[in-house]
Structures are given as C-alpha cells and as structure tokens.
GROMACS .gro file of C-alpha atoms in nm:
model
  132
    1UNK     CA    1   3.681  10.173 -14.656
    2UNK     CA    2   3.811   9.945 -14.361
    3UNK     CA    3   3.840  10.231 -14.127
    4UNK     CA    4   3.578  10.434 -14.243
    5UNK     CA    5   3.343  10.111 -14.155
    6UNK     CA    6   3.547  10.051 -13.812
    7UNK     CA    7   3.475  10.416 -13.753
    8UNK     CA    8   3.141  10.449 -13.839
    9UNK     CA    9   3.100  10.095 -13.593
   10UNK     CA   10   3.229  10.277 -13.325
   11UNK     CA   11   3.076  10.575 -13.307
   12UNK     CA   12   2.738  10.416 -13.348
   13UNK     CA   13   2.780  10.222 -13.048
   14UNK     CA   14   2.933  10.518 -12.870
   15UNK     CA   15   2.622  10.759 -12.937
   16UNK     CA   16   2.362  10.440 -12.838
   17UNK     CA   17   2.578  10.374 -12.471
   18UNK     CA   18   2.520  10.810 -12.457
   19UNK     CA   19   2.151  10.774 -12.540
   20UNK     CA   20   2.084  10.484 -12.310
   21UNK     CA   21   2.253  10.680 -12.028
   22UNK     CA   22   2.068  11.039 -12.115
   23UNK     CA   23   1.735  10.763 -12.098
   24UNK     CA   24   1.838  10.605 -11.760
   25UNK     CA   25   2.020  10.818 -11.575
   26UNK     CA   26   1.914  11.205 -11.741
   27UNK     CA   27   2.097  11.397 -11.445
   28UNK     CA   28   2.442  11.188 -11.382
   29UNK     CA   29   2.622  11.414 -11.699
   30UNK     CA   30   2.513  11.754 -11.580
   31UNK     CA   31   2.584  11.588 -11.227
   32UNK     CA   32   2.927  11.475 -11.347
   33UNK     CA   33   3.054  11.776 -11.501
   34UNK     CA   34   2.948  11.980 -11.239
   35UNK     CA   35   3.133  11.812 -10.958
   36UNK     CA   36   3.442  11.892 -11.243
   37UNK     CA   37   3.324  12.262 -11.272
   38UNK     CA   38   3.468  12.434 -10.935
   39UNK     CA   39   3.824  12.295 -11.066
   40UNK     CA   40   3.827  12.446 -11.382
   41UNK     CA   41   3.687  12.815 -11.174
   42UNK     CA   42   3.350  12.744 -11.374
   43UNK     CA   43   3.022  12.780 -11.232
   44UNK     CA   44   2.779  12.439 -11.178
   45UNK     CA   45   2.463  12.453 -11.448
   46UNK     CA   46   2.133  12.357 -11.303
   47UNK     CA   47   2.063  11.968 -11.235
   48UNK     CA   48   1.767  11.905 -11.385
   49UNK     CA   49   1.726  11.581 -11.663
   50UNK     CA   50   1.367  11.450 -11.615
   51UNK     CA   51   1.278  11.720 -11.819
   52UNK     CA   52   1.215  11.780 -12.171
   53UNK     CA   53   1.550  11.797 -12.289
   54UNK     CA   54   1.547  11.415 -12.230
   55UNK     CA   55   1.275  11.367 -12.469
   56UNK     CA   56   1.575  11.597 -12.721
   57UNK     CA   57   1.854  11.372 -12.617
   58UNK     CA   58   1.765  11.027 -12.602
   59UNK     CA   59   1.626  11.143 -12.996
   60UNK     CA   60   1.940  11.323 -13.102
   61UNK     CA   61   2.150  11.003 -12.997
   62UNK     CA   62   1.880  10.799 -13.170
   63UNK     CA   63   1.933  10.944 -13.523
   64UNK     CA   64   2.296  10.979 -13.458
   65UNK     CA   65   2.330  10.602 -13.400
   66UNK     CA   66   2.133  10.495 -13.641
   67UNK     CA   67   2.345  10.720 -13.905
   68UNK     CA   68   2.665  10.593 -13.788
   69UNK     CA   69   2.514  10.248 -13.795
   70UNK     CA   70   2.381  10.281 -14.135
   71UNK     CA   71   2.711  10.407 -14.266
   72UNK     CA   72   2.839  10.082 -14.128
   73UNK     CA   73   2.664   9.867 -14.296
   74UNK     CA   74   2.638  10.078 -14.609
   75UNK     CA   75   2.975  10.247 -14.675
   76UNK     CA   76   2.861  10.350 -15.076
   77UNK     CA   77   2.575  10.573 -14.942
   78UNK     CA   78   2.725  10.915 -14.940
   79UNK     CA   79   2.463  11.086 -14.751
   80UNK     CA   80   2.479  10.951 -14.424
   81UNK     CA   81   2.796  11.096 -14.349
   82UNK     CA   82   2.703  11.431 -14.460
   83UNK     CA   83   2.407  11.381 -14.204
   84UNK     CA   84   2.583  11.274 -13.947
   85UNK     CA   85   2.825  11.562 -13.977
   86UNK     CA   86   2.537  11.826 -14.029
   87UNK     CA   87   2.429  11.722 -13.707
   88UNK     CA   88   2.755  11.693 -13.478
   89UNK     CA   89   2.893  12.028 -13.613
   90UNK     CA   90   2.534  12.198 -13.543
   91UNK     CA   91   2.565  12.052 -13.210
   92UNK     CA   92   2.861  12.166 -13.137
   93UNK     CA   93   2.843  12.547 -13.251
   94UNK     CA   94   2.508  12.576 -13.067
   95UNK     CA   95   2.676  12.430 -12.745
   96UNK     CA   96   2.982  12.657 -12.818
   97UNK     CA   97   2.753  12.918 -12.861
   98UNK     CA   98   2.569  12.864 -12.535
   99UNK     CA   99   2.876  12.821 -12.398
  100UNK     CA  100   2.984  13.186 -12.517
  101UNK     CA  101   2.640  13.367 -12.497
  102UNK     CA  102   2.456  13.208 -12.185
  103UNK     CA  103   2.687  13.043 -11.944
  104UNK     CA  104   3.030  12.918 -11.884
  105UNK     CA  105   2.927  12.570 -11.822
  106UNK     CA  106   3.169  12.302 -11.837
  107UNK     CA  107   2.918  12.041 -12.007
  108UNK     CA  108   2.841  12.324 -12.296
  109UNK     CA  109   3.237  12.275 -12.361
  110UNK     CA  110   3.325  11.951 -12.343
  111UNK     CA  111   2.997  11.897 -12.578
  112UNK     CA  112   3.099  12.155 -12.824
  113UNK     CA  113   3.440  12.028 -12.851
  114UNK     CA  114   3.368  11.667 -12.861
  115UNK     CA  115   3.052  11.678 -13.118
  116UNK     CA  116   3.275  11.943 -13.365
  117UNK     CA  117   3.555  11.698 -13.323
  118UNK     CA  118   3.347  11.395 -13.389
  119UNK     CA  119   3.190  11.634 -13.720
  120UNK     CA  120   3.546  11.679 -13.825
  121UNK     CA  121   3.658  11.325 -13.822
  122UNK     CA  122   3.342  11.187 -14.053
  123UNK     CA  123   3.401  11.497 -14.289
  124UNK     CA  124   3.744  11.397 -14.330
  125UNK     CA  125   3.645  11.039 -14.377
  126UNK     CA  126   3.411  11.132 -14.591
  127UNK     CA  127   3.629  11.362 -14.849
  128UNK     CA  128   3.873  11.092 -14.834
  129UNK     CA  129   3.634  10.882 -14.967
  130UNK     CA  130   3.585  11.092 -15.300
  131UNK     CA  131   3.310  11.231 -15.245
  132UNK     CA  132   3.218  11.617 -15.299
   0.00000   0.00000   0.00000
C-alpha cells in the first residue's frame, strides 16, 4: 500500500505541474516537441494553444490530479484507479491513433506512449492490490 500511495502522490503532482503549464504556457509543448521533430525525420504540428484544446487540457489534467490525489489519500477506494486508468489508456490509444491516422507528430507519440505507460503502471498497482 506504501508504494501504491507514493505512486499515486507522485503522479498527482506530476499531472497538476502538466496542467498548470498547458494553463500558462498552452504553446511551449507543441513548441518543444517540434523543435525535437526535424531530428527524429518527423514533420512539426501546428503551434497553436490559446485555443480550445486548452479549455480540454487544463480539464483532463484537472480530473487526472484529483484521481491520483484521491487515491492518495484514500488507498481502500477501488475505483479511482480504474478511473484513472480508463482515462490514461483512452488517452493514449486516441493519441496513438492520431498519431497513425492523421499525422506523424512527435507530441501524438510521446503522449501515447507516456499516458498508456502511466495506464499500465496504476492497472498493475491496482491488480496487485486484489482487486478485480
């Protein structure tokens, strides 16, 4: 229960740093992956984060931190990690998918990998906690 607490600590204050940025500074990731893009032969997605996506974001990261939070403070609640990795893993295929389907943008990647891992580690956390 130790680490699933210590876990569940640290992602919540990962995804509140992520939504702060997305709120503050909305074009620095796209801007940030895209100077990464040309190295990896990828093409640059369109810079453009005062837009409605930030709206999205900023309430994406919102939940998220408030789930991994929660599970913090209240490791005997079983369905906040099933939330939590409902919402990672859908993040991930659909940014996998867009990745596939739309364009090859580095962002869509590193997202797709990062949230499915993320949905991976609480669903292992959360079978090894007993729970079906």
């Amino acid at each position: 229960m130790t680490t699933y607490r210590l876990l569940s600590l640290i992602l919540g204050a990962a995804f509140a740093v992520t939504g702060t940025l997305f709120l503050l500074f909305p074009d620095a990731p796209i801007a940030f992956f895209n100077s990464l893009s040309s190295s990896f032969g990828m093409p640059q997605s369109p810079v453009n984060g005062w837009d409605f996506y930030v709206i999205l974001a900023v309430g994406y990261m919102y939940v998220v931190t408030i789930l991994a939070f929660s599970m913090c403070r209240h490791p005997e609640n079983r369905e906040l990690p099933r939330l939590l990795v409902h919402a990672k893993l859908a993040s991930s295929a659909l940014s996998l998918g867009l990745f596939l389907l739309q364009a090859h943008y580095l962002i869509y990647m590193v997202n797709g990998i990062v949230d499915g891992l993320i949905g991976i580690t609480v669903l292992i956390m959360y079978r090894r906690m007993g729970t079906r």
